[in-house]
mmCIF file of C-alpha atoms and ligand atoms in Angstrom:
data_model
loop_
_atom_site.group_PDB
_atom_site.id
_atom_site.type_symbol
_atom_site.label_atom_id
_atom_site.label_comp_id
_atom_site.label_asym_id
_atom_site.label_seq_id
_atom_site.Cartn_x
_atom_site.Cartn_y
_atom_site.Cartn_z
ATOM 1 C CA LYS A 66 23.823 31.299 50.279
ATOM 2 C CA LEU A 67 23.299 32.601 46.613
ATOM 3 C CA ILE A 68 20.730 30.414 46.018
ATOM 4 C CA LYS A 69 19.142 31.243 48.893
ATOM 5 C CA GLU A 70 18.644 34.746 48.166
ATOM 6 C CA GLU A 71 17.896 34.204 44.831
ATOM 7 C CA THR A 72 14.916 31.821 46.089
ATOM 8 C CA LEU A 73 13.609 34.658 48.749
ATOM 9 C CA ARG A 74 13.864 37.334 45.840
ATOM 10 C CA ARG A 75 11.494 35.082 43.017
ATOM 11 C CA ILE A 76 9.028 34.427 46.436
ATOM 12 C CA LEU A 77 8.966 38.207 47.069
ATOM 13 C CA PHE A 78 8.353 38.887 43.108
ATOM 14 C CA ASN A 79 5.893 36.508 42.853
ATOM 15 C CA GLN A 80 3.678 38.188 45.830
ATOM 16 C CA VAL A 81 4.323 41.593 44.527
ATOM 17 C CA GLN A 82 2.949 40.523 41.104
ATOM 18 C CA GLU A 83 0.412 38.988 42.690
ATOM 19 C CA LEU A 84 -0.209 42.371 44.375
ATOM 20 C CA LYS A 85 -0.381 44.136 41.289
ATOM 21 C CA GLY A 86 -2.356 41.956 39.447
ATOM 22 C CA ASN A 87 -1.201 39.763 36.792
ATOM 23 C CA ILE A 88 -1.031 41.913 33.543
ATOM 24 C CA ARG A 89 1.523 44.415 33.044
ATOM 25 C CA VAL A 90 2.284 46.883 30.430
ATOM 26 C CA MET A 91 5.525 48.821 29.364
ATOM 27 C CA CYS A 92 6.162 51.084 26.672
ATOM 28 C CA ARG A 93 9.348 51.446 24.440
ATOM 29 C CA VAL A 94 10.146 54.629 22.294
ATOM 30 C CA ARG A 95 12.605 53.971 19.423
ATOM 31 C CA PRO A 96 15.481 55.684 18.690
ATOM 32 C CA THR A 97 15.468 57.866 15.301
ATOM 33 C CA PHE A 98 17.799 56.716 12.480
ATOM 34 C CA GLY A 99 20.040 58.655 10.065
ATOM 35 C CA ALA A 100 17.780 60.440 7.876
ATOM 36 C CA GLU A 101 14.828 60.429 9.883
ATOM 37 C CA ASP A 102 13.462 63.985 10.861
ATOM 38 C CA ASN A 103 13.586 64.173 14.563
ATOM 39 C CA ALA A 104 10.789 66.225 15.543
ATOM 40 C CA ALA A 105 10.431 64.260 18.495
ATOM 41 C CA GLN A 106 6.528 64.463 19.525
ATOM 42 C CA ILE A 107 7.337 62.449 22.378
ATOM 43 C CA SER A 108 8.851 63.790 25.911
ATOM 44 C CA PHE A 109 11.091 60.978 26.726
ATOM 45 C CA PRO A 110 11.469 59.825 30.104
ATOM 46 C CA ASP A 111 14.718 60.497 32.150
ATOM 47 C CA SER A 112 16.977 57.720 31.174
ATOM 48 C CA ASP A 113 18.369 57.377 34.426
ATOM 49 C CA LYS A 114 15.566 57.012 35.775
ATOM 50 C CA GLU A 115 12.812 54.198 36.238
ATOM 51 C CA SER A 116 10.415 56.070 34.394
ATOM 52 C CA LYS A 117 6.779 55.362 34.159
ATOM 53 C CA GLU A 118 5.447 58.228 32.523
ATOM 54 C CA LEU A 119 5.361 60.012 29.093
ATOM 55 C CA ALA A 120 3.693 62.500 26.990
ATOM 56 C CA LEU A 121 2.718 62.834 23.317
ATOM 57 C CA LEU A 122 1.906 66.073 21.270
ATOM 58 C CA GLY A 123 -1.189 64.885 19.490
ATOM 59 C CA GLN A 124 -1.930 65.784 15.767
ATOM 60 C CA GLU A 125 -2.825 69.913 15.028
ATOM 61 C CA GLU A 126 -6.621 70.052 15.585
ATOM 62 C CA ARG A 127 -8.285 73.672 14.081
ATOM 63 C CA SER A 128 -11.247 74.654 16.113
ATOM 64 C CA ALA A 129 -14.360 76.038 14.700
ATOM 65 C CA MET A 130 -12.662 79.755 14.873
ATOM 66 C CA GLY A 131 -10.218 78.567 12.671
ATOM 67 C CA ASN A 132 -7.131 78.358 15.677
ATOM 68 C CA VAL A 133 -4.822 75.642 15.307
ATOM 69 C CA SER A 134 -3.902 73.833 18.473
ATOM 70 C CA ARG A 135 -2.087 70.754 20.030
ATOM 71 C CA LYS A 136 -3.462 68.258 22.832
ATOM 72 C CA THR A 137 -0.868 66.929 24.948
ATOM 73 C CA HIS A 138 -1.894 63.178 25.900
ATOM 74 C CA ALA A 139 -0.260 61.873 29.125
ATOM 75 C CA PHE A 140 0.207 58.212 29.838
ATOM 76 C CA SER A 141 1.214 56.201 32.319
ATOM 77 C CA PHE A 142 2.836 52.551 32.352
ATOM 78 C CA ASP A 143 4.469 50.080 34.651
ATOM 79 C CA ARG A 144 7.452 51.397 33.023
ATOM 80 C CA VAL A 145 8.434 53.489 30.132
ATOM 81 C CA PHE A 146 11.306 52.875 28.110
ATOM 82 C CA GLY A 147 13.421 56.013 25.952
ATOM 83 C CA PRO A 148 15.374 55.967 22.920
ATOM 84 C CA THR A 149 18.683 55.410 24.447
ATOM 85 C CA THR A 150 17.568 51.858 26.191
ATOM 86 C CA GLN A 151 19.452 48.834 25.414
ATOM 87 C CA ASN A 152 17.635 45.296 25.163
ATOM 88 C CA GLN A 153 19.855 44.455 27.685
ATOM 89 C CA GLU A 154 17.865 46.911 30.215
ATOM 90 C CA VAL A 155 14.548 45.950 28.992
ATOM 91 C CA PHE A 156 15.519 42.473 29.610
ATOM 92 C CA GLU A 157 16.522 43.227 33.457
ATOM 93 C CA GLU A 158 13.137 44.511 33.768
ATOM 94 C CA ILE A 159 11.436 41.251 32.557
ATOM 95 C CA SER A 160 13.911 38.447 33.753
ATOM 96 C CA GLN A 161 11.733 37.646 37.083
ATOM 97 C CA LEU A 162 8.786 37.318 35.077
ATOM 98 C CA VAL A 163 10.791 35.075 32.704
ATOM 99 C CA GLN A 164 11.574 33.146 35.576
ATOM 100 C CA SER A 165 8.649 32.723 36.930
ATOM 101 C CA ALA A 166 7.624 29.896 34.447
ATOM 102 C CA LEU A 167 10.338 27.590 35.949
ATOM 103 C CA ASP A 168 8.445 28.206 39.073
ATOM 104 C CA GLY A 169 5.411 26.833 37.515
ATOM 105 C CA TYR A 170 3.715 29.565 36.171
ATOM 106 C CA ASN A 171 2.292 30.129 32.072
ATOM 107 C CA VAL A 172 3.844 33.477 30.907
ATOM 108 C CA CYS A 173 3.001 35.630 28.309
ATOM 109 C CA ILE A 174 5.034 38.230 26.805
ATOM 110 C CA PHE A 175 3.752 40.320 23.838
ATOM 111 C CA CYS A 176 5.150 43.258 21.637
ATOM 112 C CA TYR A 177 2.422 45.497 20.361
ATOM 113 C CA GLY A 178 2.983 48.392 18.180
ATOM 114 C CA GLN A 179 2.873 49.392 14.447
ATOM 115 C CA THR A 180 5.263 48.477 11.632
ATOM 116 C CA GLY A 181 8.839 49.666 12.218
ATOM 117 C CA ALA A 182 8.143 50.614 16.030
ATOM 118 C CA GLY A 183 10.950 47.912 17.164
ATOM 119 C CA LYS A 184 8.818 45.002 18.005
ATOM 120 C CA THR A 185 11.236 42.483 16.702
ATOM 121 C CA HIS A 186 14.357 44.157 17.607
ATOM 122 C CA THR A 187 13.153 43.686 21.112
ATOM 123 C CA MET A 188 11.882 40.206 20.679
ATOM 124 C CA SER A 189 13.044 38.218 18.193
ATOM 125 C CA SER A 190 16.424 39.448 17.041
ATOM 126 C CA ALA A 191 19.751 37.593 18.069
ATOM 127 C CA ASP A 192 20.155 40.173 21.029
ATOM 128 C CA GLY A 193 16.456 40.207 22.027
ATOM 129 C CA MET A 194 14.324 38.569 24.795
ATOM 130 C CA ILE A 195 13.796 35.321 23.014
ATOM 131 C CA PRO A 196 17.836 34.433 23.743
ATOM 132 C CA ARG A 197 18.009 36.430 26.580
ATOM 133 C CA ALA A 198 15.104 34.696 28.163
ATOM 134 C CA THR A 199 16.132 31.080 26.888
ATOM 135 C CA HIS A 200 19.609 31.587 28.539
ATOM 136 C CA GLN A 201 18.513 32.754 31.511
ATOM 137 C CA ILE A 202 16.291 30.085 32.241
ATOM 138 C CA TYR A 203 18.953 27.672 31.075
ATOM 139 C CA GLU A 204 21.370 28.913 33.497
ATOM 140 C CA THR A 205 19.070 28.885 36.575
ATOM 141 C CA ALA A 206 17.611 25.380 35.774
ATOM 142 C CA THR A 207 21.286 24.425 35.822
ATOM 143 C CA ASN A 208 21.603 26.451 39.509
ATOM 144 C CA LEU A 209 18.616 24.366 40.546
ATOM 145 C CA ARG A 210 20.051 21.360 40.158
ATOM 146 C CA ASP A 211 21.691 21.582 43.329
ATOM 147 C CA LYS A 212 18.209 21.613 45.010
ATOM 148 C CA GLY A 213 17.218 18.697 43.295
ATOM 149 C CA TRP A 214 15.327 20.143 40.417
ATOM 150 C CA THR A 215 16.044 18.464 36.963
ATOM 151 C CA TYR A 216 14.249 20.480 34.131
ATOM 152 C CA SER A 217 13.478 19.388 30.662
ATOM 153 C CA MET A 218 13.119 22.582 28.013
ATOM 154 C CA GLU A 219 11.338 22.288 24.939
ATOM 155 C CA GLY A 220 11.141 25.069 22.530
ATOM 156 C CA SER A 221 8.892 25.523 19.410
ATOM 157 C CA PHE A 222 8.148 28.275 17.176
ATOM 158 C CA VAL A 223 5.065 29.291 15.212
ATOM 159 C CA GLU A 224 3.631 31.840 12.958
ATOM 160 C CA VAL A 225 0.122 32.838 12.641
ATOM 161 C CA TYR A 226 -0.493 34.096 9.141
ATOM 162 C CA ASN A 227 -3.832 34.444 8.009
ATOM 163 C CA GLU A 228 -5.221 32.100 10.826
ATOM 164 C CA GLU A 229 -3.236 29.429 9.830
ATOM 165 C CA ILE A 230 -0.573 28.089 11.906
ATOM 166 C CA HIS A 231 3.118 27.380 10.169
ATOM 167 C CA ASP A 232 5.598 25.667 11.749
ATOM 168 C CA LEU A 233 8.774 28.040 11.809
ATOM 169 C CA LEU A 234 10.892 25.494 12.409
ATOM 170 C CA GLY A 235 9.482 22.736 10.251
ATOM 171 C CA SER A 236 11.415 21.999 7.070
ATOM 172 C CA SER A 237 11.087 25.068 4.458
ATOM 173 C CA LYS A 238 9.923 22.281 2.109
ATOM 174 C CA ASP A 239 6.282 22.185 3.382
ATOM 175 C CA PHE A 240 6.363 25.921 5.899
ATOM 176 C CA GLU A 241 3.109 26.679 3.898
ATOM 177 C CA LYS A 242 1.814 23.405 3.199
ATOM 178 C CA LYS A 243 1.469 21.368 6.495
ATOM 179 C CA LYS A 244 -1.369 22.006 8.353
ATOM 180 C CA HIS A 245 -1.360 22.658 11.922
ATOM 181 C CA GLU A 246 -4.213 22.131 14.423
ATOM 182 C CA ILE A 247 -4.704 23.551 17.961
ATOM 183 C CA ARG A 248 -5.519 20.462 20.855
ATOM 184 C CA HIS A 249 -6.632 21.856 23.840
ATOM 185 C CA ASP A 250 -6.542 19.233 27.139
ATOM 186 C CA ASP A 251 -9.163 20.871 29.130
ATOM 187 C CA GLN A 252 -8.571 18.606 32.139
ATOM 188 C CA LYS A 253 -4.631 19.291 32.337
ATOM 189 C CA LYS A 254 -5.413 23.128 30.879
ATOM 190 C CA GLN A 255 -2.480 22.491 28.127
ATOM 191 C CA THR A 256 -2.413 23.079 24.822
ATOM 192 C CA THR A 257 -0.740 20.968 21.935
ATOM 193 C CA VAL A 258 -0.194 22.069 18.274
ATOM 194 C CA THR A 259 -0.177 19.095 15.624
ATOM 195 C CA GLY A 260 2.760 17.929 14.044
ATOM 196 C CA LEU A 261 4.787 20.479 15.138
ATOM 197 C CA LYS A 262 8.503 20.334 15.612
ATOM 198 C CA SER A 263 9.929 21.199 19.199
ATOM 199 C CA VAL A 264 13.622 21.174 19.866
ATOM 200 C CA SER A 265 15.284 20.056 23.161
ATOM 201 C CA LEU A 266 17.293 23.023 24.511
ATOM 202 C CA ASP A 267 19.895 20.786 25.825
ATOM 203 C CA SER A 268 22.373 23.398 25.388
ATOM 204 C CA PRO A 269 22.628 26.872 25.585
ATOM 205 C CA ASP A 270 23.261 27.832 21.993
ATOM 206 C CA ALA A 271 20.122 25.669 20.593
ATOM 207 C CA VAL A 272 18.568 28.962 20.667
ATOM 208 C CA GLU A 273 20.511 30.533 18.000
ATOM 209 C CA SER A 274 19.736 27.672 15.569
ATOM 210 C CA ILE A 275 15.994 27.752 16.666
ATOM 211 C CA LEU A 276 16.339 31.769 15.228
ATOM 212 C CA LYS A 277 17.976 30.714 12.330
ATOM 213 C CA GLN A 278 15.477 28.104 11.379
ATOM 214 C CA ALA A 279 12.838 30.522 11.795
ATOM 215 C CA ASP A 280 14.683 33.073 9.767
ATOM 216 C CA ALA A 281 15.118 30.917 6.986
ATOM 217 C CA ASN A 282 11.893 29.530 6.523
ATOM 218 C CA ARG A 283 10.051 32.934 7.021
ATOM 219 C CA SER A 284 12.640 34.135 4.347
ATOM 220 C CA VAL A 285 11.185 31.584 1.664
ATOM 221 C CA ALA A 286 7.999 32.593 2.745
ATOM 222 C CA ALA A 287 8.984 36.379 2.457
ATOM 223 C CA THR A 288 9.450 35.970 -1.228
ATOM 224 C CA LYS A 289 5.752 35.789 -1.888
ATOM 225 C CA SER A 290 4.906 38.732 0.170
ATOM 226 C CA ASN A 291 7.318 41.215 1.344
ATOM 227 C CA GLU A 292 5.395 42.418 4.068
ATOM 228 C CA ARG A 293 4.658 39.426 6.052
ATOM 229 C CA SER A 294 6.623 39.534 8.450
ATOM 230 C CA SER A 295 4.749 42.493 9.575
ATOM 231 C CA ARG A 296 1.355 40.755 8.638
ATOM 232 C CA SER A 297 1.798 37.554 10.563
ATOM 233 C CA HIS A 298 2.523 36.814 14.637
ATOM 234 C CA SER A 299 5.242 34.963 15.413
ATOM 235 C CA VAL A 300 5.066 32.862 18.729
ATOM 236 C CA PHE A 301 8.024 31.262 20.629
ATOM 237 C CA ILE A 302 6.985 28.780 22.967
ATOM 238 C CA LEU A 303 9.082 27.294 26.004
ATOM 239 C CA LYS A 304 7.961 24.698 27.841
ATOM 240 C CA LEU A 305 9.231 23.682 31.070
ATOM 241 C CA VAL A 306 8.789 20.653 33.100
ATOM 242 C CA GLY A 307 10.522 20.518 36.290
ATOM 243 C CA ARG A 308 10.903 17.129 38.946
ATOM 244 C CA ASN A 309 11.945 17.452 42.497
ATOM 245 C CA SER A 310 13.913 14.121 42.931
ATOM 246 C CA THR A 311 14.175 14.989 46.666
ATOM 247 C CA THR A 312 10.834 16.349 47.294
ATOM 248 C CA GLY A 313 8.916 15.013 44.842
ATOM 249 C CA GLU A 314 7.398 18.301 43.657
ATOM 250 C CA THR A 315 6.689 18.644 39.957
ATOM 251 C CA SER A 316 6.312 21.996 37.930
ATOM 252 C CA GLU A 317 5.164 22.635 34.631
ATOM 253 C CA GLY A 318 5.134 26.123 33.162
ATOM 254 C CA THR A 319 5.051 27.421 29.838
ATOM 255 C CA LEU A 320 7.071 30.730 28.279
ATOM 256 C CA ASN A 321 5.487 32.271 25.333
ATOM 257 C CA LEU A 322 7.211 35.313 23.775
ATOM 258 C CA VAL A 323 4.996 36.908 21.299
ATOM 259 C CA ASP A 324 5.804 38.977 18.317
ATOM 260 C CA LEU A 325 2.599 40.147 16.961
ATOM 261 C CA ALA A 326 1.696 41.704 13.550
ATOM 262 C CA GLY A 327 1.696 45.552 13.281
ATOM 263 C CA SER A 328 -1.070 47.217 14.780
ATOM 264 C CA GLU A 329 -1.292 49.885 11.979
ATOM 265 C CA ARG A 330 -5.002 50.484 10.935
ATOM 266 C CA LEU A 331 -5.205 48.562 7.302
ATOM 267 C CA LYS A 332 -7.738 49.900 5.294
ATOM 268 C CA ILE A 333 -10.167 47.309 3.912
ATOM 269 C CA SER A 334 -11.074 49.563 1.011
ATOM 270 C CA GLY A 335 -8.342 49.528 -1.913
ATOM 271 C CA ALA A 336 -7.390 45.767 -0.888
ATOM 272 C CA GLU A 337 -8.347 42.956 -2.603
ATOM 273 C CA GLY A 338 -8.786 39.322 -3.070
ATOM 274 C CA GLU A 339 -5.957 37.673 -0.768
ATOM 275 C CA ARG A 340 -4.797 41.099 0.539
ATOM 276 C CA MET A 341 -8.115 41.880 1.938
ATOM 277 C CA LYS A 342 -8.651 38.894 3.612
ATOM 278 C CA GLU A 343 -4.937 39.135 5.152
ATOM 279 C CA THR A 344 -6.101 42.350 6.247
ATOM 280 C CA GLN A 345 -9.178 41.461 7.941
ATOM 281 C CA ASN A 346 -7.355 38.528 9.586
ATOM 282 C CA ILE A 347 -4.928 40.909 11.424
ATOM 283 C CA ASN A 348 -7.676 43.555 12.153
ATOM 284 C CA LYS A 349 -9.221 40.505 13.547
ATOM 285 C CA SER A 350 -7.023 38.836 15.457
ATOM 286 C CA LEU A 351 -5.513 42.144 17.369
ATOM 287 C CA SER A 352 -8.961 43.392 18.377
ATOM 288 C CA CYS A 353 -9.678 39.905 19.460
ATOM 289 C CA LEU A 354 -6.681 39.768 21.619
ATOM 290 C CA GLY A 355 -7.855 43.379 23.132
ATOM 291 C CA ASP A 356 -11.345 41.528 23.518
ATOM 292 C CA VAL A 357 -9.893 38.437 25.328
ATOM 293 C CA ILE A 358 -7.979 40.437 27.800
ATOM 294 C CA GLY A 359 -11.057 42.886 28.424
ATOM 295 C CA ALA A 360 -13.473 40.076 29.474
ATOM 296 C CA LEU A 361 -10.948 38.532 31.612
ATOM 297 C CA GLY A 362 -10.598 41.537 33.254
ATOM 298 C CA GLN A 363 -13.986 41.634 34.259
ATOM 299 C CA GLY A 364 -13.227 39.213 36.551
ATOM 300 C CA LYS A 365 -16.649 37.369 36.976
ATOM 301 C CA GLU A 366 -17.293 33.610 37.093
ATOM 302 C CA GLY A 367 -18.540 32.469 33.991
ATOM 303 C CA THR A 368 -17.841 35.469 31.788
ATOM 304 C CA HIS A 369 -17.528 34.361 28.253
ATOM 305 C CA ILE A 370 -13.851 34.561 27.288
ATOM 306 C CA PRO A 371 -14.129 34.804 23.434
ATOM 307 C CA TYR A 372 -10.694 32.696 22.702
ATOM 308 C CA ARG A 373 -11.949 31.180 19.790
ATOM 309 C CA ASN A 374 -12.562 34.136 17.823
ATOM 310 C CA SER A 375 -9.090 34.077 16.905
ATOM 311 C CA LYS A 376 -6.237 31.611 16.333
ATOM 312 C CA LEU A 377 -3.667 33.693 18.277
ATOM 313 C CA THR A 378 -6.368 33.538 21.302
ATOM 314 C CA TYR A 379 -7.320 30.077 20.805
ATOM 315 C CA LEU A 380 -3.549 29.279 20.951
ATOM 316 C CA LEU A 381 -2.345 31.185 23.935
ATOM 317 C CA GLN A 382 -5.649 29.902 25.856
ATOM 318 C CA TYR A 383 -4.387 28.254 29.010
ATOM 319 C CA SER A 384 -1.462 31.259 29.090
ATOM 320 C CA LEU A 385 -3.799 34.109 28.916
ATOM 321 C CA GLY A 386 -5.890 34.695 32.521
ATOM 322 C CA GLY A 387 -6.295 32.321 34.967
ATOM 323 C CA ASN A 388 -3.271 30.846 35.887
ATOM 324 C CA SER A 389 -0.897 33.183 33.945
ATOM 325 C CA LYS A 390 0.776 36.565 33.758
ATOM 326 C CA THR A 391 0.733 38.695 31.058
ATOM 327 C CA LEU A 392 3.236 41.392 29.868
ATOM 328 C CA MET A 393 2.706 43.844 27.188
ATOM 329 C CA PHE A 394 5.431 46.076 25.606
ATOM 330 C CA VAL A 395 3.365 48.491 23.608
ATOM 331 C CA MET A 396 6.549 49.524 20.886
ATOM 332 C CA VAL A 397 6.327 53.362 19.710
ATOM 333 C CA SER A 398 7.761 55.230 17.030
ATOM 334 C CA PRO A 399 9.209 58.906 17.874
ATOM 335 C CA LEU A 400 7.950 60.357 14.553
ATOM 336 C CA GLU A 401 5.792 63.079 13.849
ATOM 337 C CA ALA A 402 4.726 61.029 10.937
ATOM 338 C CA ASN A 403 3.404 58.771 13.070
ATOM 339 C CA VAL A 404 1.879 60.581 15.731
ATOM 340 C CA LYS A 405 -1.670 59.339 14.688
ATOM 341 C CA GLU A 406 -0.679 55.539 15.079
ATOM 342 C CA THR A 407 1.295 56.066 18.308
ATOM 343 C CA LEU A 408 -1.655 57.630 19.947
ATOM 344 C CA THR A 409 -3.910 54.623 19.172
ATOM 345 C CA SER A 410 -1.282 52.121 20.099
ATOM 346 C CA LEU A 411 -1.067 54.389 23.777
ATOM 347 C CA LYS A 412 -4.467 54.045 24.163
ATOM 348 C CA PHE A 413 -4.594 50.293 23.253
ATOM 349 C CA ALA A 414 -2.042 50.031 25.966
ATOM 350 C CA THR A 415 -3.811 52.232 28.546
ATOM 351 C CA LYS A 416 -6.851 49.781 28.128
ATOM 352 C CA VAL A 417 -4.905 46.766 28.469
ATOM 353 C CA HIS A 418 -3.044 48.597 31.767
ATOM 354 C CA ASN A 419 -6.184 49.088 33.476
ATOM 355 C CA THR A 420 -7.648 45.865 33.373
ATOM 356 C CA HIS A 421 -6.586 43.851 36.366
ATOM 357 C CA ILE A 422 -7.087 40.019 36.149
ATOM 358 C CA GLY A 423 -6.959 37.942 39.399
ATOM 359 C CA THR A 424 -4.279 36.182 40.726
ATOM 360 C CA ALA A 425 -2.073 34.048 39.102
ATOM 361 C CA LYS A 426 -1.733 30.479 40.514
ATOM 362 C CA LYS A 427 1.412 28.017 40.039
ATOM 363 C CA SER A 428 1.085 24.793 38.751
ATOM 364 C CA THR A 429 3.668 23.129 41.591
ATOM 365 C CA ARG A 430 2.206 20.111 42.844
ATOM 366 C CA VAL A 431 3.799 17.202 44.819
ATOM 367 C CA ARG A 432 3.658 13.933 42.996
ATOM 368 C CA GLY A 433 0.723 12.000 43.332
ATOM 369 C CA SER A 434 -1.302 14.535 45.033
ATOM 370 C CA GLU A 435 -4.136 16.457 43.296
ATOM 371 C CA SER A 436 -4.661 20.171 44.271
HETATM 372 P P1 ADP B 599 8.935 46.220 13.713
HETATM 373 O O1 ADP B 599 9.016 44.553 13.943
HETATM 374 O O2 ADP B 599 7.909 46.597 15.020
HETATM 375 O O3 ADP B 599 8.094 46.514 12.531
HETATM 376 P P2 ADP B 599 11.726 46.530 13.869
HETATM 377 O O4 ADP B 599 11.994 45.740 15.055
HETATM 378 O O5 ADP B 599 12.278 45.458 12.710
HETATM 379 O O6 ADP B 599 9.895 46.838 14.185
HETATM 380 O O7 ADP B 599 12.241 48.027 14.223
HETATM 381 C C1 ADP B 599 12.308 48.444 12.787
HETATM 382 C C2 ADP B 599 13.916 49.072 12.495
HETATM 383 O O8 ADP B 599 14.478 49.863 13.424
HETATM 384 C C3 ADP B 599 14.660 47.532 12.430
HETATM 385 O O9 ADP B 599 15.833 47.943 11.798
HETATM 386 C C4 ADP B 599 15.406 47.439 13.999
HETATM 387 O O10 ADP B 599 16.588 46.946 13.986
HETATM 388 C C5 ADP B 599 15.518 49.106 14.113
HETATM 389 N N1 ADP B 599 15.020 49.274 15.961
HETATM 390 C C6 ADP B 599 14.017 49.428 16.423
HETATM 391 N N2 ADP B 599 14.075 49.751 17.876
HETATM 392 C C7 ADP B 599 15.388 49.847 17.638
HETATM 393 C C8 ADP B 599 16.075 50.188 18.819
HETATM 394 N N3 ADP B 599 15.632 50.353 20.260
HETATM 395 N N4 ADP B 599 17.402 50.309 18.949
HETATM 396 C C9 ADP B 599 17.932 50.266 17.607
HETATM 397 N N5 ADP B 599 17.298 49.969 16.628
HETATM 398 C C10 ADP B 599 16.172 49.346 16.501
HETATM 399 MG MG1 MG B 600 8.648 42.705 12.958
#
C-alpha cells in the first residue's frame, strides 16, 4: 500500500512539473555569523510558511537634487528559504525532483551565487544535497525491487577549472595532469568523460567516501590556489540505469548536482597571467550557462543552443533542455556589504525563472521497442 501511494505521488508530481515547465528557481538566504553586522537588507520570508517572495533594499542612490534614497527590489521565485532554514528542509522541497531521475529523467540542480553565500554548504557538505539525494535514491531503488526493478547506480564527481575537466575521484597524484575529454553519443543522447573514475553506489555509505576523496583532491590543488574552490565548478553525476524483470521496461536517468563557481563579477583589470585567464573563464562559463538557458527558453525548433561555448554546458548538454528537469538555487548573503552582488544574483535568477522550457520526457522504454 505504501508503495502504491508513493507511486501515485510521483506520477502526480511529474504531471505538475510538466505543467509548470521544467526550470524552477529557489532562493536561499544564508544566516549572519558571529561578528558580522546584522544590518539585514533583505526582508525574509516567514519561516513557518512556504514563502515565494523576498524584498531587497538596494544601495543608496543620490538624485540630481542631492537627495539620498534606497529602492526596494521585490522578487518572486518558486520558493524562498530564510536564514533559519536547515538543509533537511531544503531537501524535502527537492526530493521528488531527485526521485524523478529514477523514473528516467535527466535532472540538473545548480547552486548559483557569490562566494560565501552558502553554495557548498547546501550542495556538497556532509549534510548537503549530494549525500541526501544519494541516500534517498538508494532507499527508493531498494523499495522498487518489490516491483521488479533493479538499478545500477554509478557516481562520478568532476571539477571544471579553467575550462579543463579534473577527476575529483581520481588519484591525487595526477589530479591536475590527467586529461579528460567530453564525448557525446548523439544517437543515445548520452555523455561520457574519458578516463573518469566512477564509483558504484552499492551501499548507501559509499557517498561519504566519495565526498572525502573529492575533498582530498581539492585540498591538494588548493595549496597552489587558495581560492580555487570558488573559482571552479564541481559536478556530481549520478547515473541510474534500471531494468524491470517483470515488465521488461528499462529506464535511464542522470542526476547532476552542480556547485558553481562564485558569481561575483571578477575584474579583468588588475589580474594578470594565469589569474586573468581564470577570471575570464569563470565569467565566460557562467554567462554561457545563462545563454544556454535563454536559448532553450525561446523554444523554437532549430534555435542554436550554444552548449559548446563552455565546458560546463557542453558537459551538461543532454541534461539541460529537451529531456530534462532543471532547478537553480540562488544563494544570497544578507549583508549590507553584499547588496550589489545580491541584486545581481537575484536578477540573474529572475531571468532564469522567467524562462519556460518545453516539457520533459522520461526515457523509459519497453525493451526492444524504440520510442
Ligand atoms: P560558497 O560555497 O557559496 O562560497 P559556503 O557554503 O562555503 O559558501 O558558505 C560560507 C560559510 O557559511 C561556510 O562556513 C558555511 O558553512 C556557512 N554557511 C553557509 N550557509 C549556511 C547556512 N544556511 N547555515 C549555516 N551555515 C552556513
Ligand atoms: Mg563553495
